[in-house]
Every structure is written in C-alpha cells, then in structure tokens.
mmCIF file of C-alpha atoms in Angstrom:
data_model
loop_
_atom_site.group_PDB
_atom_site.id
_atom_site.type_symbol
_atom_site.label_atom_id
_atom_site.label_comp_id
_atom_site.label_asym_id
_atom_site.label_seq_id
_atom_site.Cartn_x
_atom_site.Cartn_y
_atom_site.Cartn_z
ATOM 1 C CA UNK R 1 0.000 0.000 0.000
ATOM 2 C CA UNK R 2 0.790 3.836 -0.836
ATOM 3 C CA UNK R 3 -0.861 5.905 1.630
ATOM 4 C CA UNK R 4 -1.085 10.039 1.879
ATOM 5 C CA UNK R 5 -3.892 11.945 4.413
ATOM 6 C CA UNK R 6 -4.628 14.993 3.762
ATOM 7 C CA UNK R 7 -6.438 18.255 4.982
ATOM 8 C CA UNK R 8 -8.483 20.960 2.926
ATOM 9 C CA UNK R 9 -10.280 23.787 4.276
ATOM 10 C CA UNK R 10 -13.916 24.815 2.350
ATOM 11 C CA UNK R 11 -14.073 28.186 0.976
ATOM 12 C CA UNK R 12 -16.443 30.969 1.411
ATOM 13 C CA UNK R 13 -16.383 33.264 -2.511
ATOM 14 C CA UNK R 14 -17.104 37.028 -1.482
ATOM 15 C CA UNK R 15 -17.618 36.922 -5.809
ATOM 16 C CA UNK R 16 -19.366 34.090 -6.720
ATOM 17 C CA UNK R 17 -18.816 31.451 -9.220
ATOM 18 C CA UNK R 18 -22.390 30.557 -10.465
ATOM 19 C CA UNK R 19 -21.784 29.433 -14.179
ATOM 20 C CA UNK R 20 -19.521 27.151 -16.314
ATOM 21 C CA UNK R 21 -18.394 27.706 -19.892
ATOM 22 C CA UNK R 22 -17.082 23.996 -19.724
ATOM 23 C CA UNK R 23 -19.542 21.835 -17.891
ATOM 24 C CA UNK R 24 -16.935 18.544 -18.481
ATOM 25 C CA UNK R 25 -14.029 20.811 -17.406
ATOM 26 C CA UNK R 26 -15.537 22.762 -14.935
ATOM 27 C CA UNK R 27 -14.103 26.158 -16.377
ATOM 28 C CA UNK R 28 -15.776 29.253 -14.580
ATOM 29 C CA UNK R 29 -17.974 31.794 -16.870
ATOM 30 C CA UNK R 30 -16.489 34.695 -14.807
ATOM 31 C CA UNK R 31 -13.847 34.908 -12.291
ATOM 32 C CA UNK R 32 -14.165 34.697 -8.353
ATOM 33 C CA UNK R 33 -12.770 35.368 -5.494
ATOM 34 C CA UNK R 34 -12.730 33.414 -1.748
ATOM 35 C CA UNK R 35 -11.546 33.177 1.887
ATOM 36 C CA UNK R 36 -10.734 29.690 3.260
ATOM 37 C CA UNK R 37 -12.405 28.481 6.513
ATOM 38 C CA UNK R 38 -10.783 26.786 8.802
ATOM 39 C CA UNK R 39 -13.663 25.134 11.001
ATOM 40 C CA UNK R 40 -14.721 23.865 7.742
ATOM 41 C CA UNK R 41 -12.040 21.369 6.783
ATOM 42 C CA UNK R 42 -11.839 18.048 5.173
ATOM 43 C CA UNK R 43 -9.292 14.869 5.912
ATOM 44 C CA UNK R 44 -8.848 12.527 3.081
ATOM 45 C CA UNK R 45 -6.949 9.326 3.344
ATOM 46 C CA UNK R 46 -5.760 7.860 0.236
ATOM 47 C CA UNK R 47 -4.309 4.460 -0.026
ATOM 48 C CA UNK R 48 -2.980 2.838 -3.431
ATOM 49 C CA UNK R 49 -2.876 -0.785 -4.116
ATOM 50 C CA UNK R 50 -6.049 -1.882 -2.970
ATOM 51 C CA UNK R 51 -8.123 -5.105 -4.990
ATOM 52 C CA UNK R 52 -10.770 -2.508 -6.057
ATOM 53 C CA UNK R 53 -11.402 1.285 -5.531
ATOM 54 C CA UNK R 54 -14.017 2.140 -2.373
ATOM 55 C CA UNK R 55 -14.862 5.389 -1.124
ATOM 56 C CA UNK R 56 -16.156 6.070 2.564
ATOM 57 C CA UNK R 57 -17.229 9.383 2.987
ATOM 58 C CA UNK R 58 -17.979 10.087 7.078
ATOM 59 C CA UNK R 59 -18.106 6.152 7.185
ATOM 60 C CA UNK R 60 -20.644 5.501 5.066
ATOM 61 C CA UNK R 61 -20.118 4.025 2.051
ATOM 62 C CA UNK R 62 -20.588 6.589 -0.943
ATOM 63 C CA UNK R 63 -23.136 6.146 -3.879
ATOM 64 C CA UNK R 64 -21.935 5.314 -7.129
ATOM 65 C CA UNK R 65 -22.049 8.554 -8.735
ATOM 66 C CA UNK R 66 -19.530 9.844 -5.880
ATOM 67 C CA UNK R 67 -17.641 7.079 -6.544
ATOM 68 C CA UNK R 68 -17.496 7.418 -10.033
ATOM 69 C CA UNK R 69 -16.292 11.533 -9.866
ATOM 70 C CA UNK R 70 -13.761 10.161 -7.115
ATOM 71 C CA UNK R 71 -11.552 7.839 -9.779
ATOM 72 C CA UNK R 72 -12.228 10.423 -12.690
ATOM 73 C CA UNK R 73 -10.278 12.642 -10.904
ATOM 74 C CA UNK R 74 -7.950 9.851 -10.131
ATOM 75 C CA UNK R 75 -7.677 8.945 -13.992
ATOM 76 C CA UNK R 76 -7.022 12.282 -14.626
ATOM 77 C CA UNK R 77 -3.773 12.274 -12.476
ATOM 78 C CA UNK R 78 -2.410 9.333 -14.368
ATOM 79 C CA UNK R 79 -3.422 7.304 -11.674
ATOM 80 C CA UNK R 80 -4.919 3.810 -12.316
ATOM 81 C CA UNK R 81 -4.118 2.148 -9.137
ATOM 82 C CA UNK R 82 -6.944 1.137 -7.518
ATOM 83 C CA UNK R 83 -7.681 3.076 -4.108
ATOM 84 C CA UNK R 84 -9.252 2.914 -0.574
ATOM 85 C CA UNK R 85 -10.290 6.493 -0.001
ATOM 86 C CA UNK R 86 -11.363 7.976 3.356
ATOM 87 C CA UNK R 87 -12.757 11.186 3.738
ATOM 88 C CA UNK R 88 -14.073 13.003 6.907
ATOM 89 C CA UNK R 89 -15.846 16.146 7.248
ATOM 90 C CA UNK R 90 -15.983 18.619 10.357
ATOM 91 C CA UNK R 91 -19.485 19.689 8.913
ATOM 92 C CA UNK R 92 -22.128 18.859 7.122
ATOM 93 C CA UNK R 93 -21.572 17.279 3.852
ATOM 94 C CA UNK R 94 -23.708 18.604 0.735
ATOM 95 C CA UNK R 95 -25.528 20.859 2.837
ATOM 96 C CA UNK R 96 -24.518 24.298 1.020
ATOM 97 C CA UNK R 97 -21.065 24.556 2.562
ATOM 98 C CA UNK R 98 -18.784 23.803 0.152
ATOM 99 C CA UNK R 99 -18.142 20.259 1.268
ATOM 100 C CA UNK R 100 -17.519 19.245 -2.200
ATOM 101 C CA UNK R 101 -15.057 21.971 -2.851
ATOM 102 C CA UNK R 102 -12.723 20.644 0.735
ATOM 103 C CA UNK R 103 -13.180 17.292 -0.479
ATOM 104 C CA UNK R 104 -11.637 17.337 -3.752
ATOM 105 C CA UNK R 105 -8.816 18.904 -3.067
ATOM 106 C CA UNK R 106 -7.700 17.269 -0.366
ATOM 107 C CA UNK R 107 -8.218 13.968 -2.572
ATOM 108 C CA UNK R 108 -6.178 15.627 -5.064
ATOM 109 C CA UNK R 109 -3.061 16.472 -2.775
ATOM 110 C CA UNK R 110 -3.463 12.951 -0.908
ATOM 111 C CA UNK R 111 -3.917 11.050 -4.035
ATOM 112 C CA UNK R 112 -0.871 12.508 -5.459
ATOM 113 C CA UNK R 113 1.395 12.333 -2.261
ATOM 114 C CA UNK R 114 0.178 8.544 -2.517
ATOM 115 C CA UNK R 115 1.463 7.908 -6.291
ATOM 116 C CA UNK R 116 4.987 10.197 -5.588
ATOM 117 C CA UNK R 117 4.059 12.494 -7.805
ATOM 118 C CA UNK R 118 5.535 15.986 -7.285
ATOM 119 C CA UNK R 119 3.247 18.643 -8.939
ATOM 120 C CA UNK R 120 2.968 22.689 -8.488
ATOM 121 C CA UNK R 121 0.098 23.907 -6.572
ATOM 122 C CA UNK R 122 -1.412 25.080 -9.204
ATOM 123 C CA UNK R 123 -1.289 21.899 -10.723
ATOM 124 C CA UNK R 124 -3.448 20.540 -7.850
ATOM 125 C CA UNK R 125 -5.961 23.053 -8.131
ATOM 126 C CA UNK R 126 -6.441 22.288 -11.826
ATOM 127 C CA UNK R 127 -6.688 18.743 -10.558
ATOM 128 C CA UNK R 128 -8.995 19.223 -7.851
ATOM 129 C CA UNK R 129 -11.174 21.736 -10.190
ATOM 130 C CA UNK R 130 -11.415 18.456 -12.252
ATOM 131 C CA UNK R 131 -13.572 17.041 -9.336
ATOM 132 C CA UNK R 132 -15.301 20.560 -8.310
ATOM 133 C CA UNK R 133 -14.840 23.934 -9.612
ATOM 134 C CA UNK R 134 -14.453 25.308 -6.160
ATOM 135 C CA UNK R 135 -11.731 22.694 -5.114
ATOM 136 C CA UNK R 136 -9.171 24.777 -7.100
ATOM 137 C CA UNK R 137 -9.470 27.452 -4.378
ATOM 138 C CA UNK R 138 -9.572 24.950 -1.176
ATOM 139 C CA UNK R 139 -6.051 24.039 -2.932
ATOM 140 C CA UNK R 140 -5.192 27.180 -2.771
ATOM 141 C CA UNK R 141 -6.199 28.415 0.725
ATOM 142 C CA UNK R 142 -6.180 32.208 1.966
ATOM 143 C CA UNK R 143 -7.351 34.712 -0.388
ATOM 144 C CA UNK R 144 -8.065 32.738 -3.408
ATOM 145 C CA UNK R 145 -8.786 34.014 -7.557
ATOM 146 C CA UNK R 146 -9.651 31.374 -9.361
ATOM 147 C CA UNK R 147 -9.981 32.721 -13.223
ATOM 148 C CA UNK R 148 -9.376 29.814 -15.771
ATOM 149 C CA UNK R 149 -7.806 26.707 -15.106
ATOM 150 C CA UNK R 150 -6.352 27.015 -11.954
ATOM 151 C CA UNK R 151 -7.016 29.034 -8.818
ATOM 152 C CA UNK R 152 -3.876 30.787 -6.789
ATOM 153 C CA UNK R 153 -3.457 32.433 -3.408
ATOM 154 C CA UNK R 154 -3.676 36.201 -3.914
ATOM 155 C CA UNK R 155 -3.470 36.802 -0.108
ATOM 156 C CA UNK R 156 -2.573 34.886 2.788
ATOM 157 C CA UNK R 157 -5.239 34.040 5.300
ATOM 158 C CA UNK R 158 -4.339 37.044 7.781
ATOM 159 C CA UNK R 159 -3.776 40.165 5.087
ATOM 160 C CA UNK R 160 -7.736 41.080 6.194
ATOM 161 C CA UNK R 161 -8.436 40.464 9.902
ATOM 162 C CA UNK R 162 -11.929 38.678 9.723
ATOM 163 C CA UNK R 163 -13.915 35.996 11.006
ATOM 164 C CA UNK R 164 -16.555 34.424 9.323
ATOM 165 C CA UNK R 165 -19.677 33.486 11.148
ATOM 166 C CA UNK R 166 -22.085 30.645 9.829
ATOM 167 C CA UNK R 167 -25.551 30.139 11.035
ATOM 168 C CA UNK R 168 -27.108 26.968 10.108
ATOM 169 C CA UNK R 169 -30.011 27.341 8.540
ATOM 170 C CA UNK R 170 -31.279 24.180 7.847
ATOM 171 C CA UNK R 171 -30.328 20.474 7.913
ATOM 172 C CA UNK R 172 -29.677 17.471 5.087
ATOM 173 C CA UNK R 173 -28.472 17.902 2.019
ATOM 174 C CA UNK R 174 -29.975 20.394 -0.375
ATOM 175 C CA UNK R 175 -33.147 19.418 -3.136
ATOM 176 C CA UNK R 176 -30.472 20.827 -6.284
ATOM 177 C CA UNK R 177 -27.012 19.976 -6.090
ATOM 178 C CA UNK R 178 -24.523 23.176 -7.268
ATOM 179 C CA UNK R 179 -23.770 21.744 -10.545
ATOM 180 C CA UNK R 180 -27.300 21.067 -11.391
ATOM 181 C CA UNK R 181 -28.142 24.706 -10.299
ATOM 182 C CA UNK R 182 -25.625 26.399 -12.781
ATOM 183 C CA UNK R 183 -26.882 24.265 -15.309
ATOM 184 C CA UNK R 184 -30.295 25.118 -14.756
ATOM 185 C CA UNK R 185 -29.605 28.521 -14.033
ATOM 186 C CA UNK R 186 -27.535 29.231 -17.040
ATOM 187 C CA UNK R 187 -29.762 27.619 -19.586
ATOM 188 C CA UNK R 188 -33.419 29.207 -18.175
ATOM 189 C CA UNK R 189 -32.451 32.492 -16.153
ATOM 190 C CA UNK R 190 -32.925 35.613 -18.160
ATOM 191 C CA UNK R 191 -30.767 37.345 -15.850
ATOM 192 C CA UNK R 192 -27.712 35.176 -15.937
ATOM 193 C CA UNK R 193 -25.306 37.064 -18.595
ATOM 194 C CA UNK R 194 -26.425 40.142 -17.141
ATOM 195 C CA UNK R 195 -24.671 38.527 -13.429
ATOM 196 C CA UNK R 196 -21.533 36.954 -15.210
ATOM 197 C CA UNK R 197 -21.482 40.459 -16.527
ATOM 198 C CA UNK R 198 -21.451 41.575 -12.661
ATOM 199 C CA UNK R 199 -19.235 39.203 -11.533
ATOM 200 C CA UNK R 200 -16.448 40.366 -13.583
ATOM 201 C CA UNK R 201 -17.026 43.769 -12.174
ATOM 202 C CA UNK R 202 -17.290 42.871 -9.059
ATOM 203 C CA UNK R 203 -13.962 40.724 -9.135
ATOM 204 C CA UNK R 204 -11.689 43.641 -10.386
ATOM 205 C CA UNK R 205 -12.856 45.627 -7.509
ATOM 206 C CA UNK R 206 -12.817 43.288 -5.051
ATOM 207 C CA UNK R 207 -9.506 42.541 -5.770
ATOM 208 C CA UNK R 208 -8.816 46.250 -5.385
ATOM 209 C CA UNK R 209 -10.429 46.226 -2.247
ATOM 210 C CA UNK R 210 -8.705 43.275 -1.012
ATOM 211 C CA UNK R 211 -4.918 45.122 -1.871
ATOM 212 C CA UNK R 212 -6.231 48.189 0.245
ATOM 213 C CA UNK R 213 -7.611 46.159 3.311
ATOM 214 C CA UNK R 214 -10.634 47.693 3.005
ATOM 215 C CA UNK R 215 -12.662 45.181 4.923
ATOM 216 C CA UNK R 216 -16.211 47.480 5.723
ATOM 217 C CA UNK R 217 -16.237 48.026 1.459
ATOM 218 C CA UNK R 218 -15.263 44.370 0.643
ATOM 219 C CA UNK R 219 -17.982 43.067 2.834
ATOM 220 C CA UNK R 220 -20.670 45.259 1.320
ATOM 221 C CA UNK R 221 -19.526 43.929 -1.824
ATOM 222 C CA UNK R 222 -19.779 40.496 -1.439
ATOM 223 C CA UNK R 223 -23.001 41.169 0.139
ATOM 224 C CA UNK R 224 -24.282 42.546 -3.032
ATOM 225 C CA UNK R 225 -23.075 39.599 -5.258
ATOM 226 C CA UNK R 226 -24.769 37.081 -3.269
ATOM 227 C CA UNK R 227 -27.907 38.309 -3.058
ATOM 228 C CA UNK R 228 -27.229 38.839 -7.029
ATOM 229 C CA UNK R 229 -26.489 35.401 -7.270
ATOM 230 C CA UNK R 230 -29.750 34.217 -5.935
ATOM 231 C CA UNK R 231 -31.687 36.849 -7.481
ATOM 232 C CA UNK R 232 -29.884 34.911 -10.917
ATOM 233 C CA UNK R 233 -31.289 31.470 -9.333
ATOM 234 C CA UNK R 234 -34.592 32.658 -8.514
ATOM 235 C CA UNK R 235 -35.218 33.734 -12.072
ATOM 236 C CA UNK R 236 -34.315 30.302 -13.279
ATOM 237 C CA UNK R 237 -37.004 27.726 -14.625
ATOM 238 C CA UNK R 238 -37.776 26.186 -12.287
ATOM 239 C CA UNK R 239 -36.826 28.462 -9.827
ATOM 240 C CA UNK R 240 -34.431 27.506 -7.625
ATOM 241 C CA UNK R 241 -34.734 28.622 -4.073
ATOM 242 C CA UNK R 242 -32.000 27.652 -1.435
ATOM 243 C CA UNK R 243 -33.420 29.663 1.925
ATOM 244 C CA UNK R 244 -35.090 28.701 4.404
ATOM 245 C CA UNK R 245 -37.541 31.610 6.861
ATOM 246 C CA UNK R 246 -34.511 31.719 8.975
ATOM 247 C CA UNK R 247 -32.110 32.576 6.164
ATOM 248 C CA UNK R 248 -34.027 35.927 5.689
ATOM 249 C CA UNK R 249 -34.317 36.306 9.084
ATOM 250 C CA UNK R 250 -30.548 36.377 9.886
ATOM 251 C CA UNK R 251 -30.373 38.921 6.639
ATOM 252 C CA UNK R 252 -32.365 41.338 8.691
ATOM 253 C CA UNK R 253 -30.530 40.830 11.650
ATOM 254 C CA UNK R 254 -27.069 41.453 10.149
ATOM 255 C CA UNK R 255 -28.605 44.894 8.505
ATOM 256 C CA UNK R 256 -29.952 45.695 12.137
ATOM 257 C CA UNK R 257 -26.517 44.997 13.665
ATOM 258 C CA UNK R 258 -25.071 47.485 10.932
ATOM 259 C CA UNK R 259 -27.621 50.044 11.604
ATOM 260 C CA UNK R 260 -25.930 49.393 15.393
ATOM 261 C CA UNK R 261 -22.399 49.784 14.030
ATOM 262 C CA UNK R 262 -21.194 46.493 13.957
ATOM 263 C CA UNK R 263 -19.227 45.716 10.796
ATOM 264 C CA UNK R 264 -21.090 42.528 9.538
ATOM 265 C CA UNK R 265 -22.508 41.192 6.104
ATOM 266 C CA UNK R 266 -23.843 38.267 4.352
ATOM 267 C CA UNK R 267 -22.775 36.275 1.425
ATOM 268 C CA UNK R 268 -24.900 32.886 0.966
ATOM 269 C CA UNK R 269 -23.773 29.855 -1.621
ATOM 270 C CA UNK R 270 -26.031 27.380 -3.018
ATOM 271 C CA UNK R 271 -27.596 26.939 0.152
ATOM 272 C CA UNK R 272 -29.485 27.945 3.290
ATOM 273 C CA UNK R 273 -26.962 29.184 5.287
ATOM 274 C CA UNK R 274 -25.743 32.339 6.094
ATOM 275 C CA UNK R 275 -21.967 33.234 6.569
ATOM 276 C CA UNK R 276 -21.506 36.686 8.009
ATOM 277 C CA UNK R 277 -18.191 38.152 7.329
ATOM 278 C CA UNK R 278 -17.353 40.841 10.185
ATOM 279 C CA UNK R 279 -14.764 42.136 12.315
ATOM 280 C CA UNK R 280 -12.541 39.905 14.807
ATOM 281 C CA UNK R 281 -14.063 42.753 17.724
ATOM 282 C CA UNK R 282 -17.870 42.490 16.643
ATOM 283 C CA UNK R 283 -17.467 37.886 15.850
ATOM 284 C CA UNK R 284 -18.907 37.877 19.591
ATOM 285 C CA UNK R 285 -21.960 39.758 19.028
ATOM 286 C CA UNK R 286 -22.711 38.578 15.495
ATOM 287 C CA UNK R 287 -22.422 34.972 17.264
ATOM 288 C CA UNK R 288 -25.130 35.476 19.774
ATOM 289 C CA UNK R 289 -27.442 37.481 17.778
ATOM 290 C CA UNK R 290 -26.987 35.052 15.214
ATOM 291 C CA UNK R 291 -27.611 32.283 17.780
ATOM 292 C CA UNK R 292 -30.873 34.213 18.690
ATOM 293 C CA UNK R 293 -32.331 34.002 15.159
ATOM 294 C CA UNK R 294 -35.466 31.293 15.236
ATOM 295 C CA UNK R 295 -34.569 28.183 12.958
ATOM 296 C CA UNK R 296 -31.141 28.904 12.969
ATOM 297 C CA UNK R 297 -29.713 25.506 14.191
ATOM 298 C CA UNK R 298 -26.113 26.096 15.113
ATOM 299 C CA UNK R 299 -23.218 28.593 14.632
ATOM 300 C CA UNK R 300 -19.792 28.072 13.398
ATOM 301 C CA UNK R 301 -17.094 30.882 14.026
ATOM 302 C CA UNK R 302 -14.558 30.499 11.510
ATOM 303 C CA UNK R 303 -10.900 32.242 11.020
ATOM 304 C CA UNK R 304 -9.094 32.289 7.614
ATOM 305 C CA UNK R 305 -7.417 29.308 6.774
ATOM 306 C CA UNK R 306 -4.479 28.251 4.644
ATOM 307 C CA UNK R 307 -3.751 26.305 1.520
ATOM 308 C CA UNK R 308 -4.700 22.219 1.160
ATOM 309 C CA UNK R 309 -1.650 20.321 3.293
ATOM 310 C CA UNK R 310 -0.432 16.702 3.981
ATOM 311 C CA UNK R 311 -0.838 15.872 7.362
ATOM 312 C CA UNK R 312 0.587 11.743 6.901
ATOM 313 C CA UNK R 313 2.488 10.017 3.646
ATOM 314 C CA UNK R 314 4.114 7.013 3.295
ATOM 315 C CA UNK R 315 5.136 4.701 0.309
#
C-alpha cells in the first residue's frame, strides 16, 4: 500500500462562481474570489494498491455517482491504481457549505502524495477543479482568484483580519445539487449574462479592495453579489430557491446589527446558510445574535485558513 492523508479547508467566494463555460471541465464563466475556513475542513486518506477502488465518505459508504467523480479525478492524475479512499468532514456534507469543494482537493493532494508524484500547486488546483470547480481554491487556501484553469493564493489568510460566522439554517443535504443549479440557471435564467457580466465587475474591484484592506467596502460587496447570485437562481425555470424563513431572518438581523455599528454582512452559496463576514471585535456579538435568530440551528465561528496540506504520507 501507498498511503497520503490529507487536509483541505472549504471556501467561502465574497464573488461568486455561479456558471460554467465547460460543464466537463468545470471552467468558470467569470472569475471569483474566496476566503478559506478553517472550522470547515476536510481529511482525506488515500491508499494505493487496494483489490478494487471504495470510497467512505464520514463512514458511510458513498453512492456510485460519488464514486465514479472520485476515480475520474484519479484517472485524470495518471493514476490507475486502484484506491481505498477515506474522507471526513468537520461539517455537514452537501448541505450548502462547500463540502464538495474541501473534499476534492484534499483527494487531489493525498492522491498525489500517494502515487509520488511531485506537482505545483497550481497543478493541484487544476486537478482538484477536475472534481469541483471550487476545489481549485480549497487548494489554494487564503485569499483565493480562481480565473481559468487554476485558482492561486492572492493573499494569505491574515492580510484582512476577519472571522466568518455561519448560522445553520437548515439540515440534510440540499433538493439541487450546485452543478445542477448552474446548469439550470444558465440555460433558463434571463438574468444570468447580465450577473456573469457583474461578476467580472465585481472581481476587479474586489480585488482592489482586497490590496487596500478595506474590509467594511469588501464586505458590502460580497453582500451585493450574493444576493445577485440568488436573485440569478430565482429567475431560473424552475426556480431555484435555497433559503429557508430563517435565512431571511438572519439577513435582517445582520442589517440591524449594521444600523448598530457592527461591521457585519452576508454572502450565501447554493444553500441555506448564512456566513456573516465581520470584524474579529464584533465575531462575539454577530455569534449570539446570530444564535438568537429562530430556525437557525447552530453557529460556526470560523478564522481564515491556509492552503490544502499533507498531514501523513508514506510509500
């Protein structure tokens, strides 16, 4: 046996990617840009060698389909061993919090440790984006643009003191899957050029933003895309609605905190939840009013994390 674990952190994008030009590549319409998270984090344990490939994701045995995108990303690293993979999440899996995007890439760095194959980083984020679009970023950890095939730290985790706040606002994995959504979204939404359209604004000056610090203008930002994002999803056919009551509740709340002068705002992904981005001095406050909200059914606080790591190889 070749064996490799590694760790990947989800992602949070303050500019969302919500549409592929490549749907067998996974090649975003319009760049993005995110923040790793590191109470959201994923350990994969890949062993080569074994009589036939298995995949155990939070020990249960994955479905076929998961299965499936597990050794295509495998083949496409020139891998044909068969493997045992492992993978554990510290929350939940294909709820709307990226899990797919921690899990791939740290498949991709443990599956490569495994087979001794020295690559770039950015050739692990092309691999992982293989497996999930996002992925490319978890590869990349900290401040993450992903704009073609490969996503690259821009940032490390600390250039923008932050924490990240998630209130969990609902439970089981989501009706529409991500990849069905920007399918859907792209072929049926009138709105959806006009939003790549946004997005591409929106990237240039968050990145601007991100140079100068500016944490109170980068927040409002991302605030705006989101909601953009869903306004995109709404307008598809069907529509596609990821909230739940107590998503729009903890909206309200995070403009009532503002109005308060705490510096807090909302981006949401394909999801329910709600990740407020705010100052390390207001996390406290955004925590317990966030923990006040009805239906919300936990919190998460969350600090910036790093790039996709091995944590245990051995050949």
């Amino acid at each position: 046996m070749r064996r490799a674990t590694a760790v990947a952190c989800a992602n949070i994008a303050l500019v969302k990617y919500w549409g592929k030009r490549d749907d067998a590549l996974h090649l975003p319409e319009a760049p993005s840009l995110s923040i790793a998270l590191d109470a959201l984090s994923t350990t994969t344990t890949v062993e080569l060698g074994a009589g036939r490939d298995s995949l155990l994701l939070d020990g249960v045995e994955a479905r076929p389909e998961e299965l499936r995108r597990a050794r295509l990303l495998l083949d496409a690293a020139g891998i044909g061993d068969r493997a045992r993979i492992e993978s554990r999440n510290s929350f939940p899996t294909a709820a709307g919090l990226a899990s797919s995007a921690s899990g791939f890439a740290a498949l991709a760095v443990a599956a490569c440790a495994a087979a001794g194959q020295e690559r770039s980083a950015r050739d692990l984020s092309a691999l992982a984006r293989r497996g999930s679009g996002s992925a490319a970023r978890s590869v990349a950890g900290g401040w993450a643009a992903w704009e073609d095939e490969f996503a690259e730290q821009v940032a490390p985790p600390d250039h923008v003191p932050l924490r990240a706040i998630i209130a969990v606002c609902g439970e089981g994995k989501k009706d529409v899957g991500s990849r069905d959504g920007m399918k859907l979204t792209r072929e049926t939404s009138p709105y959806h050029a006009a939003f790549v359209s946004q997005c591409r604004r929106d990237y240039a000056e968050a990145r601007r933003l991100l140079r100068e610090g500016d944490l109170s203008a980068l927040g409002a930002l991302a605030e705006r895309n989101a909601l953009r994002m869903h306004a995109d999803a709404l307008a598809a056919d069907p529509p596609l609605l990821y909230w739940e009551p107590a998503t729009v509740s903890c909206l309200h709340a995070l403009r009532r905190l503002r109005q308060e002068g705490a510096s807090a705002w909302a981006t949401i992904d394909a999801g329910p939840h709600v990740v407020a981005i705010c100052a390390p001095d207001d996390a406290s406050r955004v925590e317990s009013t966030l923990r006040n909200v009805a239906g919300v059914r936990d919190v998460l606080i969350c600090a910036p994390a790093g790039a996709a790591r091995i944590v245990e190889g051995r050949r």
